Amino acid sequence: MKSALITGITGQDGSYLAKLLLEKGYRVTGAVRRNSQTEIARLQRLGIADDITFVDFELGEINNITRLIRGTAFDEIYNLAAQSFVGSSWEQPIYAADVNGLGVARLLDCIRTYTPQARFYQASTSEMFGLVREVPQSETTPFHPRSPYGVAKVYGHFITVNYRESFGLHASSGILFNHESPLRGPEFVTRKITLALARFARGEHVPVDLGNLNAQRDWGFAGDYVEGMWRMLQQDKADDYVLATGVTTTIRDFVRFAAEALDLDLEWSGEEMTEMAVDRRSGKVAVRVNPKFHRPAEVDLLLGDSSKARGTLGWQPKVTVRELAAMMARADYDGWQG
Ligand code: NDP
């Protein structure tokens, strides 16, 4: 039986990855932060919380990481823990650097010292591309991150590459484009949209305020993406891979897809900064632009080229963005507790 450690197991990806590994017969250890109340709601929702061994973990604390890595021989270690919300990274840039950047070095150095045979996955991100240098973006596209989150993740990416090249670790970095699900945190734009529209469709007519509706993202389903993470660690040779759908969609179109799934009939009007969508049936505003939600430095267009992962790993996403928006909107509609 293989054993895996997942940091960030309480998050969206950690939950789906834990489910996948359990289905494959792994023994799964979940590294969780000690909070006043440990949040395992996502794992409970997937029905797997009881199958996981939980250990206390904080990516900012070297002693804690050392004890964990020294004490157990894991076959695979997935580092998904991060301060993962771009918006918060402008408020907490030092913390983002410490956890998303230096935290990776802490983990890798313990692996190098105590368990160099373990295979390591680092959760890198398309936010490292930031300012558009080329479209689509692949493993060879230069990075130009546009947020403290992205800058810290670039460090995490390169320290992973460096430990692979310097010490021969089986360390891979997955450069993942946005991936969502009904388990996505409510602060992320897709879930913010589906939660608000589900509430609206249930008759609670409160508009959702959004930032730049023209921002374009390459959105896939988290369940598909964790399969790609696992495949990376099954290769003889560690490497870096982009996972993406290759389809980019504006935030406005994501709203449209979610609204369609909920049978809402939206009419759009106004210019970029004053744009809004009114529900034709109720006559109420369902969506409006609020400049407060524009990022200090915007990432305008993310579109990934995942041909390397498709060719080498045999990976491909199964859920389209339209299906994803509908899946999330319906889950929020069904789960609505007004
Ligand atoms: P989530 O925000 O859902 O989960 C983040 C996880 O990290 C949570 O379990 C959280 O614990 C944990 N965590 C945060 N800070 C610390 C810390 N200091 N020490 C230990 N654990 C910590 O993110 P996702 O599941 O969506 O993403 C997983 C990873 O993939 C992240 O690294 C993210 O940056 C990256 N990524 C995500 C993409 C996406 O579209 N989802 C795209 C590309 C990369 P707690 O529950 O206590 O908050």
GROMACS .gro file of C-alpha atoms and ligand atoms in nm:
model
  386
    1MET     CA    1   0.000   0.000   0.000
    2LYS     CA    2   0.145   0.338  -0.102
    3SER     CA    3   0.131   0.622   0.145
    4ALA     CA    4   0.079   0.987   0.061
    5LEU     CA    5   0.099   1.312   0.253
    6ILE     CA    6  -0.125   1.596   0.137
    7THR     CA    7  -0.068   1.945   0.272
    8GLY     CA    8  -0.371   2.170   0.227
    9ILE     CA    9  -0.600   1.867   0.247
   10THR     CA   10  -0.888   2.075   0.385
   11GLY     CA   11  -0.895   2.285   0.067
   12GLN     CA   12  -1.073   2.224  -0.261
   13ASP     CA   13  -0.790   2.036  -0.436
   14GLY     CA   14  -0.676   1.853  -0.124
   15SER     CA   15  -1.023   1.708  -0.081
   16TYR     CA   16  -1.055   1.585  -0.439
   17LEU     CA   17  -0.697   1.452  -0.438
   18ALA     CA   18  -0.754   1.264  -0.111
   19LYS     CA   19  -1.062   1.104  -0.262
   20LEU     CA   20  -0.871   1.000  -0.573
   21LEU     CA   21  -0.579   0.852  -0.376
   22LEU     CA   22  -0.809   0.664  -0.139
   23GLU     CA   23  -0.989   0.517  -0.440
   24LYS     CA   24  -0.649   0.406  -0.570
   25GLY     CA   25  -0.577   0.228  -0.240
   26TYR     CA   26  -0.333   0.479  -0.085
   27ARG     CA   27  -0.296   0.538   0.285
   28VAL     CA   28  -0.360   0.913   0.309
   29THR     CA   29  -0.222   1.147   0.572
   30GLY     CA   30  -0.371   1.494   0.576
   31ALA     CA   31  -0.168   1.785   0.710
   32VAL     CA   32  -0.400   2.040   0.869
   33ARG     CA   33  -0.355   2.373   1.041
   34ARG     CA   34  -0.451   2.388   1.402
   35ASN     CA   35  -0.745   2.631   1.414
   36SER     CA   36  -1.001   2.687   1.686
   37GLN     CA   37  -1.214   2.449   1.484
   38THR     CA   38  -1.049   2.226   1.224
   39GLU     CA   39  -1.239   2.272   0.902
   40ILE     CA   40  -1.295   1.935   0.735
   41ALA     CA   41  -1.635   2.012   0.585
   42ARG     CA   42  -1.520   1.943   0.228
   43LEU     CA   43  -1.380   1.603   0.325
   44GLN     CA   44  -1.702   1.523   0.506
   45ARG     CA   45  -1.903   1.630   0.202
   46LEU     CA   46  -1.706   1.380  -0.008
   47GLY     CA   47  -1.761   1.115   0.262
   48ILE     CA   48  -1.390   1.047   0.321
   49ALA     CA   49  -1.302   1.231   0.645
   50ASP     CA   50  -1.293   0.909   0.848
   51ASP     CA   51  -1.048   0.742   0.607
   52ILE     CA   52  -0.773   1.000   0.656
   53THR     CA   53  -0.509   1.028   0.928
   54PHE     CA   54  -0.477   1.392   1.027
   55VAL     CA   55  -0.157   1.553   1.155
   56ASP     CA   56  -0.101   1.908   1.277
   57PHE     CA   57   0.086   2.112   1.022
   58GLU     CA   58   0.189   2.471   0.959
   59LEU     CA   59   0.396   2.554   0.650
   60GLY     CA   60   0.551   2.848   0.831
   61GLU     CA   61   0.698   2.632   1.109
   62ILE     CA   62   1.017   2.440   1.029
   63ASN     CA   63   1.025   2.231   1.348
   64ASN     CA   64   0.679   2.097   1.282
   65ILE     CA   65   0.767   2.009   0.920
   66THR     CA   66   1.092   1.842   1.026
   67ARG     CA   67   0.923   1.618   1.281
   68LEU     CA   68   0.656   1.513   1.034
   69ILE     CA   69   0.890   1.434   0.745
   70ARG     CA   70   1.151   1.267   0.966
   71GLY     CA   71   0.892   1.053   1.141
   72THR     CA   72   0.707   0.889   0.851
   73ALA     CA   73   0.822   0.743   0.520
   74PHE     CA   74   0.580   0.880   0.263
   75ASP     CA   75   0.597   0.758  -0.096
   76GLU     CA   76   0.440   1.075  -0.231
   77ILE     CA   77   0.410   1.425  -0.087
   78TYR     CA   78   0.168   1.674  -0.243
   79ASN     CA   79   0.221   2.033  -0.134
   80LEU     CA   80  -0.114   2.201  -0.190
   81ALA     CA   81  -0.110   2.425   0.118
   82ALA     CA   82  -0.094   2.794   0.038
   83GLN     CA   83  -0.242   3.130   0.107
   84SER     CA   84  -0.430   3.076  -0.216
   85PHE     CA   85  -0.647   3.383  -0.265
   86VAL     CA   86  -0.479   3.639  -0.493
   87GLY     CA   87  -0.685   3.926  -0.348
   88SER     CA   88  -0.562   3.862   0.007
   89SER     CA   89  -0.200   3.851  -0.103
   90TRP     CA   90  -0.199   4.228  -0.152
   91GLU     CA   91  -0.310   4.266   0.209
   92GLN     CA   92  -0.063   4.004   0.341
   93PRO     CA   93   0.232   4.004   0.098
   94ILE     CA   94   0.491   3.896   0.356
   95TYR     CA   95   0.278   3.607   0.476
   96ALA     CA   96   0.213   3.500   0.114
   97ALA     CA   97   0.590   3.501   0.050
   98ASP     CA   98   0.661   3.305   0.367
   99VAL     CA   99   0.401   3.033   0.314
  100ASN     CA  100   0.378   3.009  -0.066
  101GLY     CA  101   0.749   3.066  -0.128
  102LEU     CA  102   0.971   2.981   0.169
  103GLY     CA  103   0.729   2.711   0.288
  104VAL     CA  104   0.814   2.510  -0.023
  105ALA     CA  105   1.186   2.538   0.056
  106ARG     CA  106   1.125   2.423   0.414
  107LEU     CA  107   0.945   2.116   0.292
  108LEU     CA  108   1.193   2.033   0.016
  109ASP     CA  109   1.491   2.069   0.244
  110CYS     CA  110   1.340   1.826   0.494
  111ILE     CA  111   1.266   1.582   0.212
  112ARG     CA  112   1.622   1.614   0.085
  113THR     CA  113   1.756   1.546   0.434
  114TYR     CA  114   1.526   1.275   0.566
  115THR     CA  115   1.338   1.109   0.281
  116PRO     CA  116   1.502   1.183  -0.054
  117GLN     CA  117   1.328   0.891  -0.225
  118ALA     CA  118   0.982   1.046  -0.172
  119ARG     CA  119   0.814   1.193  -0.478
  120PHE     CA  120   0.710   1.557  -0.444
  121TYR     CA  121   0.440   1.764  -0.612
  122GLN     CA  122   0.435   2.144  -0.593
  123ALA     CA  123   0.112   2.334  -0.664
  124SER     CA  124   0.228   2.603  -0.903
  125THR     CA  125  -0.011   2.831  -1.086
  126SER     CA  126  -0.094   3.013  -1.408
  127GLU     CA  127  -0.087   3.333  -1.199
  128MET     CA  128   0.294   3.308  -1.242
  129PHE     CA  129   0.243   3.412  -1.607
  130GLY     CA  130   0.054   3.730  -1.515
  131LEU     CA  131   0.134   3.991  -1.778
  132VAL     CA  132   0.064   3.835  -2.115
  133ARG     CA  133   0.392   3.751  -2.292
  134GLU     CA  134   0.246   3.493  -2.529
  135VAL     CA  135  -0.084   3.316  -2.589
  136PRO     CA  136  -0.134   3.035  -2.510
  137GLN     CA  137   0.101   2.993  -2.213
  138SER     CA  138   0.309   2.675  -2.183
  139GLU     CA  139   0.597   2.542  -1.970
  140THR     CA  140   0.839   2.760  -2.172
  141THR     CA  141   0.648   3.090  -2.141
  142PRO     CA  142   0.843   3.343  -1.929
  143PHE     CA  143   0.686   3.431  -1.594
  144HIS     CA  144   0.578   3.786  -1.509
  145PRO     CA  145   0.352   3.754  -1.202
  146ARG     CA  146   0.115   4.041  -1.123
  147SER     CA  147   0.043   3.982  -0.753
  148PRO     CA  148   0.236   3.899  -0.433
  149TYR     CA  149   0.068   3.555  -0.459
  150GLY     CA  150   0.212   3.499  -0.806
  151VAL     CA  151   0.556   3.628  -0.710
  152ALA     CA  152   0.573   3.390  -0.412
  153LYS     CA  153   0.458   3.098  -0.628
  154VAL     CA  154   0.738   3.169  -0.877
  155TYR     CA  155   0.986   3.115  -0.592
  156GLY     CA  156   0.804   2.793  -0.495
  157HIS     CA  157   0.823   2.676  -0.856
  158PHE     CA  158   1.193   2.748  -0.904
  159ILE     CA  159   1.301   2.604  -0.569
  160THR     CA  160   1.125   2.283  -0.676
  161VAL     CA  161   1.312   2.284  -1.009
  162ASN     CA  162   1.632   2.367  -0.823
  163TYR     CA  163   1.606   2.081  -0.572
  164ARG     CA  164   1.532   1.842  -0.856
  165GLU     CA  165   1.839   1.960  -1.049
  166SER     CA  166   2.069   2.001  -0.748
  167PHE     CA  167   1.984   1.693  -0.541
  168GLY     CA  168   1.810   1.461  -0.787
  169LEU     CA  169   1.478   1.473  -0.601
  170HIS     CA  170   1.172   1.344  -0.783
  171ALA     CA  171   1.011   1.686  -0.755
  172SER     CA  172   0.752   1.804  -1.008
  173SER     CA  173   0.575   2.135  -1.043
  174GLY     CA  174   0.224   2.144  -1.185
  175ILE     CA  175   0.147   2.482  -1.342
  176LEU     CA  176  -0.228   2.464  -1.310
  177PHE     CA  177  -0.471   2.704  -1.467
  178ASN     CA  178  -0.784   2.792  -1.271
  179HIS     CA  179  -0.989   2.496  -1.164
  180GLU     CA  180  -1.316   2.515  -0.979
  181SER     CA  181  -1.588   2.295  -0.835
  182PRO     CA  182  -1.881   2.308  -0.594
  183LEU     CA  183  -1.611   2.288  -0.321
  184ARG     CA  184  -1.440   2.611  -0.434
  185GLY     CA  185  -1.397   2.873  -0.161
  186PRO     CA  186  -1.681   3.132  -0.167
  187GLU     CA  187  -1.435   3.422  -0.206
  188PHE     CA  188  -1.321   3.304  -0.553
  189VAL     CA  189  -1.505   3.471  -0.840
  190THR     CA  190  -1.666   3.160  -0.992
  191ARG     CA  191  -1.815   3.045  -0.663
  192LYS     CA  192  -1.909   3.401  -0.569
  193ILE     CA  193  -2.109   3.410  -0.894
  194THR     CA  194  -2.277   3.071  -0.855
  195LEU     CA  195  -2.365   3.128  -0.490
  196ALA     CA  196  -2.515   3.470  -0.565
  197LEU     CA  197  -2.710   3.357  -0.871
  198ALA     CA  198  -2.842   3.049  -0.689
  199ARG     CA  199  -2.961   3.275  -0.409
  200PHE     CA  200  -3.117   3.508  -0.669
  201ALA     CA  201  -3.292   3.217  -0.842
  202ARG     CA  202  -3.431   3.117  -0.503
  203GLY     CA  203  -3.596   3.458  -0.480
  204GLU     CA  204  -3.345   3.650  -0.268
  205HIS     CA  205  -3.286   3.941  -0.507
  206VAL     CA  206  -2.950   4.075  -0.392
  207PRO     CA  207  -2.712   4.173  -0.676
  208VAL     CA  208  -2.360   4.033  -0.687
  209ASP     CA  209  -2.080   4.293  -0.724
  210LEU     CA  210  -1.799   4.189  -0.956
  211GLY     CA  211  -1.474   4.348  -1.081
  212ASN     CA  212  -1.344   4.327  -1.438
  213LEU     CA  213  -1.601   4.128  -1.638
  214ASN     CA  214  -1.365   4.120  -1.937
  215ALA     CA  215  -1.089   3.929  -1.755
  216GLN     CA  216  -1.043   3.595  -1.928
  217ARG     CA  217  -0.958   3.270  -1.754
  218ASP     CA  218  -0.899   2.912  -1.858
  219TRP     CA  219  -1.133   2.731  -1.617
  220GLY     CA  220  -1.142   2.354  -1.564
  221PHE     CA  221  -1.291   2.116  -1.309
  222ALA     CA  222  -1.079   2.045  -0.998
  223GLY     CA  223  -1.164   1.674  -1.010
  224ASP     CA  224  -0.993   1.649  -1.350
  225TYR     CA  225  -0.687   1.844  -1.234
  226VAL     CA  226  -0.602   1.632  -0.929
  227GLU     CA  227  -0.583   1.333  -1.162
  228GLY     CA  228  -0.309   1.523  -1.349
  229MET     CA  229  -0.118   1.585  -1.023
  230TRP     CA  230  -0.118   1.214  -0.949
  231ARG     CA  231  -0.009   1.126  -1.301
  232MET     CA  232   0.293   1.359  -1.269
  233LEU     CA  233   0.421   1.158  -0.973
  234GLN     CA  234   0.378   0.825  -1.154
  235GLN     CA  235   0.636   0.920  -1.420
  236ASP     CA  236   0.988   0.773  -1.402
  237LYS     CA  237   1.131   1.122  -1.438
  238ALA     CA  238   1.008   1.429  -1.254
  239ASP     CA  239   0.921   1.732  -1.468
  240ASP     CA  240   0.698   2.039  -1.488
  241TYR     CA  241   0.363   2.039  -1.664
  242VAL     CA  242   0.090   2.286  -1.751
  243LEU     CA  243  -0.264   2.161  -1.688
  244ALA     CA  244  -0.528   2.365  -1.869
  245THR     CA  245  -0.836   2.323  -2.085
  246GLY     CA  246  -0.709   2.540  -2.373
  247VAL     CA  247  -1.037   2.736  -2.371
  248THR     CA  248  -1.055   3.085  -2.226
  249THR     CA  249  -1.378   3.248  -2.110
  250THR     CA  250  -1.462   3.595  -1.981
  251ILE     CA  251  -1.610   3.638  -1.637
  252ARG     CA  252  -1.920   3.777  -1.811
  253ASP     CA  253  -1.962   3.449  -2.002
  254PHE     CA  254  -1.915   3.244  -1.685
  255VAL     CA  255  -2.205   3.448  -1.539
  256ARG     CA  256  -2.411   3.372  -1.851
  257PHE     CA  257  -2.345   2.995  -1.825
  258ALA     CA  258  -2.438   2.985  -1.457
  259ALA     CA  259  -2.750   3.196  -1.518
  260GLU     CA  260  -2.861   2.968  -1.802
  261ALA     CA  261  -2.832   2.663  -1.576
  262LEU     CA  262  -3.058   2.834  -1.322
  263ASP     CA  263  -3.308   2.944  -1.585
  264LEU     CA  264  -3.239   3.313  -1.522
  265ASP     CA  265  -3.297   3.546  -1.818
  266LEU     CA  266  -3.040   3.826  -1.790
  267GLU     CA  267  -3.037   4.150  -1.989
  268TRP     CA  268  -2.702   4.330  -1.998
  269SER     CA  269  -2.654   4.706  -2.026
  270GLY     CA  270  -2.401   4.982  -1.953
  271GLU     CA  271  -2.033   5.041  -2.026
  272GLU     CA  272  -1.731   4.865  -1.874
  273MET     CA  273  -1.739   5.038  -1.532
  274THR     CA  274  -2.118   5.067  -1.505
  275GLU     CA  275  -2.222   4.740  -1.663
  276MET     CA  276  -2.504   4.543  -1.506
  277ALA     CA  277  -2.740   4.256  -1.575
  278VAL     CA  278  -3.110   4.275  -1.494
  279ASP     CA  279  -3.326   3.964  -1.458
  280ARG     CA  280  -3.606   4.012  -1.712
  281ARG     CA  281  -3.864   3.822  -1.506
  282SER     CA  282  -3.827   4.000  -1.173
  283GLY     CA  283  -3.692   4.328  -1.314
  284LYS     CA  284  -3.424   4.321  -1.042
  285VAL     CA  285  -3.049   4.376  -1.085
  286ALA     CA  286  -2.869   4.043  -1.055
  287VAL     CA  287  -2.510   4.146  -1.142
  288ARG     CA  288  -2.328   4.479  -1.135
  289VAL     CA  289  -1.972   4.602  -1.176
  290ASN     CA  290  -1.810   4.751  -0.869
  291PRO     CA  291  -1.466   4.910  -0.933
  292LYS     CA  292  -1.372   4.811  -0.576
  293PHE     CA  293  -1.323   4.457  -0.704
  294HIS     CA  294  -1.076   4.551  -0.978
  295ARG     CA  295  -0.728   4.418  -0.897
  296PRO     CA  296  -0.440   4.668  -0.849
  297ALA     CA  297  -0.261   4.490  -1.137
  298GLU     CA  298  -0.486   4.278  -1.352
  299VAL     CA  299  -0.409   3.951  -1.525
  300ASP     CA  300  -0.612   4.002  -1.842
  301LEU     CA  301  -0.586   3.679  -2.033
  302LEU     CA  302  -0.493   3.329  -1.922
  303LEU     CA  303  -0.506   3.051  -2.179
  304GLY     CA  304  -0.304   2.736  -2.125
  305ASP     CA  305  -0.131   2.500  -2.364
  306SER     CA  306  -0.132   2.160  -2.192
  307SER     CA  307  -0.008   1.959  -2.490
  308LYS     CA  308   0.295   1.831  -2.293
  309ALA     CA  309   0.070   1.687  -2.018
  310ARG     CA  310  -0.171   1.547  -2.276
  311GLY     CA  311   0.114   1.380  -2.467
  312THR     CA  312   0.335   1.256  -2.182
  313LEU     CA  313   0.086   1.198  -1.901
  314GLY     CA  314  -0.211   1.101  -2.119
  315TRP     CA  315  -0.408   1.361  -1.922
  316GLN     CA  316  -0.704   1.552  -2.049
  317PRO     CA  317  -0.981   1.754  -1.889
  318LYS     CA  318  -1.329   1.608  -1.925
  319VAL     CA  319  -1.559   1.886  -1.799
  320THR     CA  320  -1.618   2.196  -2.016
  321VAL     CA  321  -1.651   2.544  -1.866
  322ARG     CA  322  -2.022   2.553  -1.950
  323GLU     CA  323  -2.073   2.219  -1.770
  324LEU     CA  324  -1.861   2.341  -1.480
  325ALA     CA  325  -2.064   2.661  -1.433
  326ALA     CA  326  -2.386   2.457  -1.447
  327MET     CA  327  -2.251   2.197  -1.198
  328MET     CA  328  -2.156   2.470  -0.950
  329ALA     CA  329  -2.474   2.675  -0.994
  330ARG     CA  330  -2.698   2.371  -0.948
  331ALA     CA  331  -2.505   2.251  -0.643
  332ASP     CA  332  -2.542   2.595  -0.485
  333TYR     CA  333  -2.910   2.609  -0.576
  334ASP     CA  334  -2.971   2.264  -0.422
  335GLY     CA  335  -2.761   2.339  -0.115
  336TRP     CA  336  -2.911   2.684  -0.055
  337GLN     CA  337  -3.013   2.742   0.303
  338GLY     CA  338  -3.208   3.066   0.308
  339NDP     P1  339  -0.772   2.628  -0.102
  339NDP     O1  340  -0.765   2.771  -0.062
  339NDP     O2  341  -0.905   2.565  -0.118
  339NDP     O3  342  -0.687   2.541   0.003
  339NDP     C1  343  -0.567   2.588   0.057
  339NDP     C2  344  -0.523   2.491   0.165
  339NDP     O4  345  -0.398   2.536   0.221
  339NDP     C3  346  -0.620   2.479   0.282
  339NDP     O5  347  -0.624   2.345   0.324
  339NDP     C4  348  -0.554   2.565   0.390
  339NDP     O6  349  -0.586   2.527   0.522
  339NDP     C5  350  -0.408   2.534   0.363
  339NDP     N1  351  -0.315   2.633   0.419
  339NDP     C6  352  -0.316   2.765   0.399
  339NDP     N2  353  -0.214   2.824   0.464
  339NDP     C7  354  -0.149   2.725   0.531
  339NDP     C8  355  -0.037   2.722   0.618
  339NDP     N3  356   0.028   2.834   0.652
  339NDP     N4  357   0.004   2.603   0.667
  339NDP     C9  358  -0.063   2.489   0.637
  339NDP     N5  359  -0.172   2.485   0.556
  339NDP    C10  360  -0.213   2.602   0.503
  339NDP     O7  361  -0.687   2.614  -0.238
  339NDP     P2  362  -0.707   2.511  -0.359
  339NDP     O8  363  -0.739   2.378  -0.307
  339NDP     O9  364  -0.793   2.573  -0.461
  339NDP    O10  365  -0.560   2.511  -0.421
  339NDP    C11  366  -0.462   2.416  -0.381
  339NDP    C12  367  -0.325   2.466  -0.420
  339NDP    O11  368  -0.320   2.482  -0.562
  339NDP    C13  369  -0.286   2.600  -0.361
  339NDP    O12  370  -0.148   2.598  -0.335
  339NDP    C14  371  -0.317   2.698  -0.472
  339NDP    O13  372  -0.238   2.814  -0.461
  339NDP    C15  373  -0.282   2.615  -0.594
  339NDP     N6  374  -0.351   2.648  -0.716
  339NDP    C16  375  -0.488   2.650  -0.719
  339NDP    C17  376  -0.553   2.679  -0.836
  339NDP    C18  377  -0.702   2.678  -0.845
  339NDP    O14  378  -0.756   2.727  -0.944
  339NDP     N7  379  -0.773   2.621  -0.749
  339NDP    C19  380  -0.478   2.713  -0.960
  339NDP    C20  381  -0.336   2.697  -0.947
  339NDP    C21  382  -0.276   2.668  -0.829
  339NDP     P3  383  -0.715   2.589   0.600
  339NDP    O15  384  -0.832   2.499   0.566
  339NDP    O16  385  -0.675   2.580   0.742
  339NDP    O17  386  -0.734   2.728   0.552
   0.00000   0.00000   0.00000
